[in-house]
Short mmCIF file of C-alpha atoms in Angstrom, two decimals:
data_model
loop_
_atom_site.label_atom_id
_atom_site.label_comp_id
_atom_site.label_asym_id
_atom_site.label_seq_id
_atom_site.Cartn_x
_atom_site.Cartn_y
_atom_site.Cartn_z
CA LYS A 39 0.08 -0.16 -0.42
CA PRO A 40 1.48 3.45 -0.97
CA TYR A 41 2.38 5.84 1.73
CA LYS A 42 0.20 9.09 2.40
CA VAL A 43 1.61 12.25 1.52
CA ASN A 44 0.22 15.95 -0.18
CA LEU A 45 1.47 15.96 -3.39
CA ALA A 46 1.46 18.76 -6.03
CA PHE A 47 3.27 17.68 -9.08
CA GLN A 48 4.31 20.90 -11.00
CA GLY A 49 4.96 21.34 -15.04
CA ILE A 50 3.70 17.72 -16.23
CA ARG A 51 3.81 17.73 -20.32
CA ILE A 52 -0.13 16.98 -21.22
CA ASP A 53 1.04 14.16 -23.46
CA ALA A 54 2.01 12.25 -19.79
CA PHE A 55 -1.46 12.14 -19.31
CA GLU A 56 -2.92 11.15 -22.74
CA LYS A 57 -0.46 7.70 -21.75
CA PHE A 58 -1.91 7.35 -17.97
CA SER A 59 -3.84 4.14 -17.43
CA ASP A 60 -7.49 4.79 -15.12
CA GLU A 61 -5.06 2.26 -12.63
CA THR A 62 -2.13 5.48 -12.52
CA TYR A 63 -4.81 7.63 -11.25
CA THR A 64 -5.83 5.46 -8.22
CA LEU A 65 -2.17 5.16 -7.73
CA LEU A 66 -1.47 8.69 -7.50
CA ARG A 67 -5.04 9.39 -5.73
CA GLU A 68 -4.18 6.48 -3.28
CA SER A 69 -0.41 8.15 -3.07
CA GLY A 70 -1.45 11.28 -1.45
CA VAL A 71 -1.45 13.68 -4.98
CA LYS A 72 -4.20 16.92 -4.79
CA SER A 73 -3.23 18.67 -7.70
CA LEU A 74 -1.58 18.25 -11.24
CA ASP A 75 0.30 21.36 -13.07
CA ILE A 76 -0.64 20.78 -16.38
CA GLY A 77 1.90 22.68 -19.66
CA ILE A 78 -1.11 22.60 -22.44
CA GLU A 79 0.70 25.84 -23.70
CA THR A 80 -1.96 26.84 -26.49
CA LEU A 81 -4.80 24.76 -28.38
CA ASN A 82 -3.12 26.49 -31.76
CA ASN A 83 -2.55 23.55 -34.10
CA ARG A 84 0.25 25.56 -36.18
CA ILE A 85 1.90 26.63 -32.24
CA LEU A 86 1.23 23.35 -30.72
CA LYS A 87 3.95 21.96 -33.63
CA ASN A 88 5.88 25.25 -33.64
CA VAL A 89 6.57 24.47 -29.66
CA ASP A 90 7.03 20.74 -29.84
CA LYS A 91 3.91 19.62 -28.01
CA PHE A 92 3.77 16.99 -30.16
CA LEU A 93 -0.13 16.73 -30.04
CA THR A 94 -3.05 18.38 -31.35
CA ARG A 95 -5.95 20.58 -30.30
CA ASP A 96 -8.11 17.63 -30.32
CA GLN A 97 -5.72 15.45 -28.92
CA ILE A 98 -5.42 17.75 -25.88
CA LEU A 99 -8.96 18.27 -25.55
CA LYS A 100 -9.75 14.59 -25.68
CA THR A 101 -7.07 13.99 -23.00
CA LEU A 102 -9.16 16.70 -20.74
CA GLU A 103 -12.11 14.59 -20.61
CA LYS A 104 -10.06 11.92 -19.60
CA LEU A 105 -8.96 13.87 -16.66
CA GLU A 106 -12.11 16.03 -15.83
CA LYS A 107 -13.12 12.11 -14.56
CA GLN A 108 -10.63 12.16 -11.77
CA ASP A 109 -10.71 13.54 -8.36
CA PHE A 110 -7.50 16.01 -8.69
CA ILE A 111 -7.34 19.80 -8.69
CA PHE A 112 -6.01 20.73 -11.91
CA LYS A 113 -4.02 24.05 -13.06
CA PHE A 114 -3.45 24.08 -16.87
CA ASN A 115 -0.71 26.48 -18.13
CA ILE A 116 -0.89 28.32 -20.86
CA LEU A 117 1.43 30.38 -22.74
CA ALA A 118 1.01 33.56 -24.30
CA GLY A 119 3.92 35.83 -26.17
CA LEU A 120 5.30 32.87 -28.24
CA PRO A 121 7.41 34.49 -31.41
CA GLY A 122 5.00 33.74 -34.25
CA GLN A 123 1.75 33.78 -32.66
CA THR A 124 -1.11 36.43 -33.33
CA LYS A 125 -3.37 38.67 -30.99
CA GLU A 126 -5.67 36.42 -33.30
CA ASP A 127 -4.10 33.12 -32.11
CA ILE A 128 -4.00 34.98 -28.25
CA ASP A 129 -8.04 35.90 -27.84
CA SER A 130 -8.50 32.06 -29.40
CA ASP A 131 -6.37 30.93 -26.46
CA ILE A 132 -8.08 32.83 -24.00
CA LYS A 133 -11.46 31.71 -25.13
CA GLU A 134 -10.58 28.31 -25.58
CA ALA A 135 -9.29 29.06 -21.49
CA ILE A 136 -12.35 29.89 -20.22
CA LYS A 137 -13.90 27.09 -21.78
CA ILE A 138 -11.66 25.06 -20.23
CA SER A 139 -12.13 26.77 -16.80
CA LYS A 140 -16.26 26.03 -16.61
CA LYS A 141 -16.24 22.96 -17.68
CA HIS A 142 -13.81 20.90 -15.58
CA LYS A 143 -15.00 21.04 -12.52
CA ASN A 144 -11.18 21.14 -10.30
CA SER A 145 -9.51 23.15 -12.72
CA TYR A 146 -8.14 26.85 -12.97
CA VAL A 147 -6.44 28.47 -15.99
CA LEU A 148 -3.15 30.34 -15.75
CA TYR A 149 -1.99 32.52 -18.46
CA ASN A 150 1.82 32.79 -18.72
CA ILE A 151 4.10 34.82 -20.46
CA TYR A 152 6.28 33.27 -22.53
CA VAL A 153 10.46 34.05 -21.86
CA PRO A 154 13.00 33.50 -24.04
CA PHE A 155 15.38 31.56 -22.59
CA PRO A 156 19.22 30.38 -24.32
CA ASN A 157 19.61 26.98 -25.91
CA THR A 158 15.75 26.37 -26.04
CA LYS A 159 14.10 26.12 -29.52
CA LEU A 160 11.91 29.45 -29.93
CA TYR A 161 15.52 31.42 -28.12
CA ASN A 162 16.37 32.00 -31.74
CA GLU A 163 13.02 32.47 -33.20
CA ALA A 164 12.63 35.80 -30.39
CA ILE A 165 15.42 37.12 -31.36
CA LYS A 166 15.11 37.22 -35.02
CA SER A 167 11.35 38.30 -34.17
CA GLY A 168 13.67 41.51 -32.57
CA PHE A 169 13.93 40.10 -28.79
CA ILE A 170 17.00 41.86 -27.27
CA PRO A 171 18.86 39.26 -25.25
CA PRO A 172 20.38 40.83 -21.85
CA PRO A 173 23.94 42.20 -22.11
CA THR A 174 25.35 41.11 -18.86
CA PHE A 175 24.40 37.48 -16.07
CA GLU A 176 23.24 40.07 -13.61
CA ALA A 177 20.63 41.36 -16.46
CA TRP A 178 19.79 38.08 -16.63
CA GLY A 179 19.09 37.35 -13.38
CA ALA A 180 16.47 40.33 -13.35
CA PHE A 181 14.98 38.94 -15.76
CA ALA A 182 11.60 37.37 -14.60
CA GLY A 183 7.84 37.34 -14.93
CA THR A 184 7.06 40.27 -16.99
CA SER A 185 9.71 42.49 -16.24
CA TRP A 186 11.38 41.78 -18.64
CA MET A 187 9.55 42.46 -21.81
CA LYS A 188 9.99 46.68 -21.48
CA LYS A 189 13.78 46.48 -22.00
CA TYR A 190 13.94 43.71 -24.18
CA SER A 191 10.61 42.30 -25.66
CA TRP A 192 9.95 42.69 -29.76
CA PHE A 193 6.38 43.38 -28.66
CA PRO A 194 5.41 46.93 -29.34
CA LYS A 195 3.78 48.41 -26.03
CA LYS A 196 0.38 48.43 -26.54
CA THR A 197 1.07 44.35 -26.95
CA ARG A 198 3.08 44.11 -23.90
CA LYS A 199 0.17 46.45 -21.99
CA TYR A 200 -2.33 43.78 -23.56
CA LEU A 201 0.13 40.43 -22.77
CA GLN A 202 -0.24 41.93 -19.07
CA ASP A 203 -3.22 42.52 -18.27
CA ILE A 204 -4.09 38.84 -19.86
CA ASN A 205 -1.78 37.97 -17.35
CA PHE A 206 -2.68 39.53 -14.48
CA LEU A 207 -6.62 38.55 -15.12
CA PHE A 208 -5.24 34.74 -15.23
CA CYS A 209 -3.07 35.01 -12.02
CA PRO A 210 -4.00 34.07 -8.68
CA TYR A 211 -0.43 35.67 -7.18
CA CYS A 212 -0.20 38.72 -9.17
CA GLN A 213 -1.14 41.72 -7.28
CA ASN A 214 1.20 44.43 -7.22
CA VAL A 215 1.83 43.82 -11.23
CA LYS A 216 3.49 47.15 -12.67
CA TYR A 217 2.53 47.99 -16.09
CA LEU A 218 4.66 48.64 -19.11
#
């Protein structure tokens, strides 16, 4: 019999859940798992392919249906501001995120802003889009949240404000947001 502990798993790719059996979910529950933090990133097939999710929108929605039968708290993470993502893509994801939140009883959606870090697939695409990498190690150290966008982002000011507003609306932790 598994030990009883209270666990929360963070940053699990949704394609992992696609492979879980009902027995796996039962074992997780019996082991004390209370919540699961799932990286959806987007429900746009073109962007999913670009971020190497190896899933389609339909597969994600099917997996979410499977998860609905489970008794966990689910946090779904969606990204905005990915290279190649349009305002229409972002708006579509927002509508889908609201649908997910309403449909899945034990879930909530966080909308996060993509942050380009070196040695990631999208880093060079961000540079091509106009991202200006921080010039020093110390500057990289302060590179977090949405504050980096004011100085280094390729987005115009209006888009940066829009992304930050979205992040604020979907973020239960955001209280002291400095607008760009």
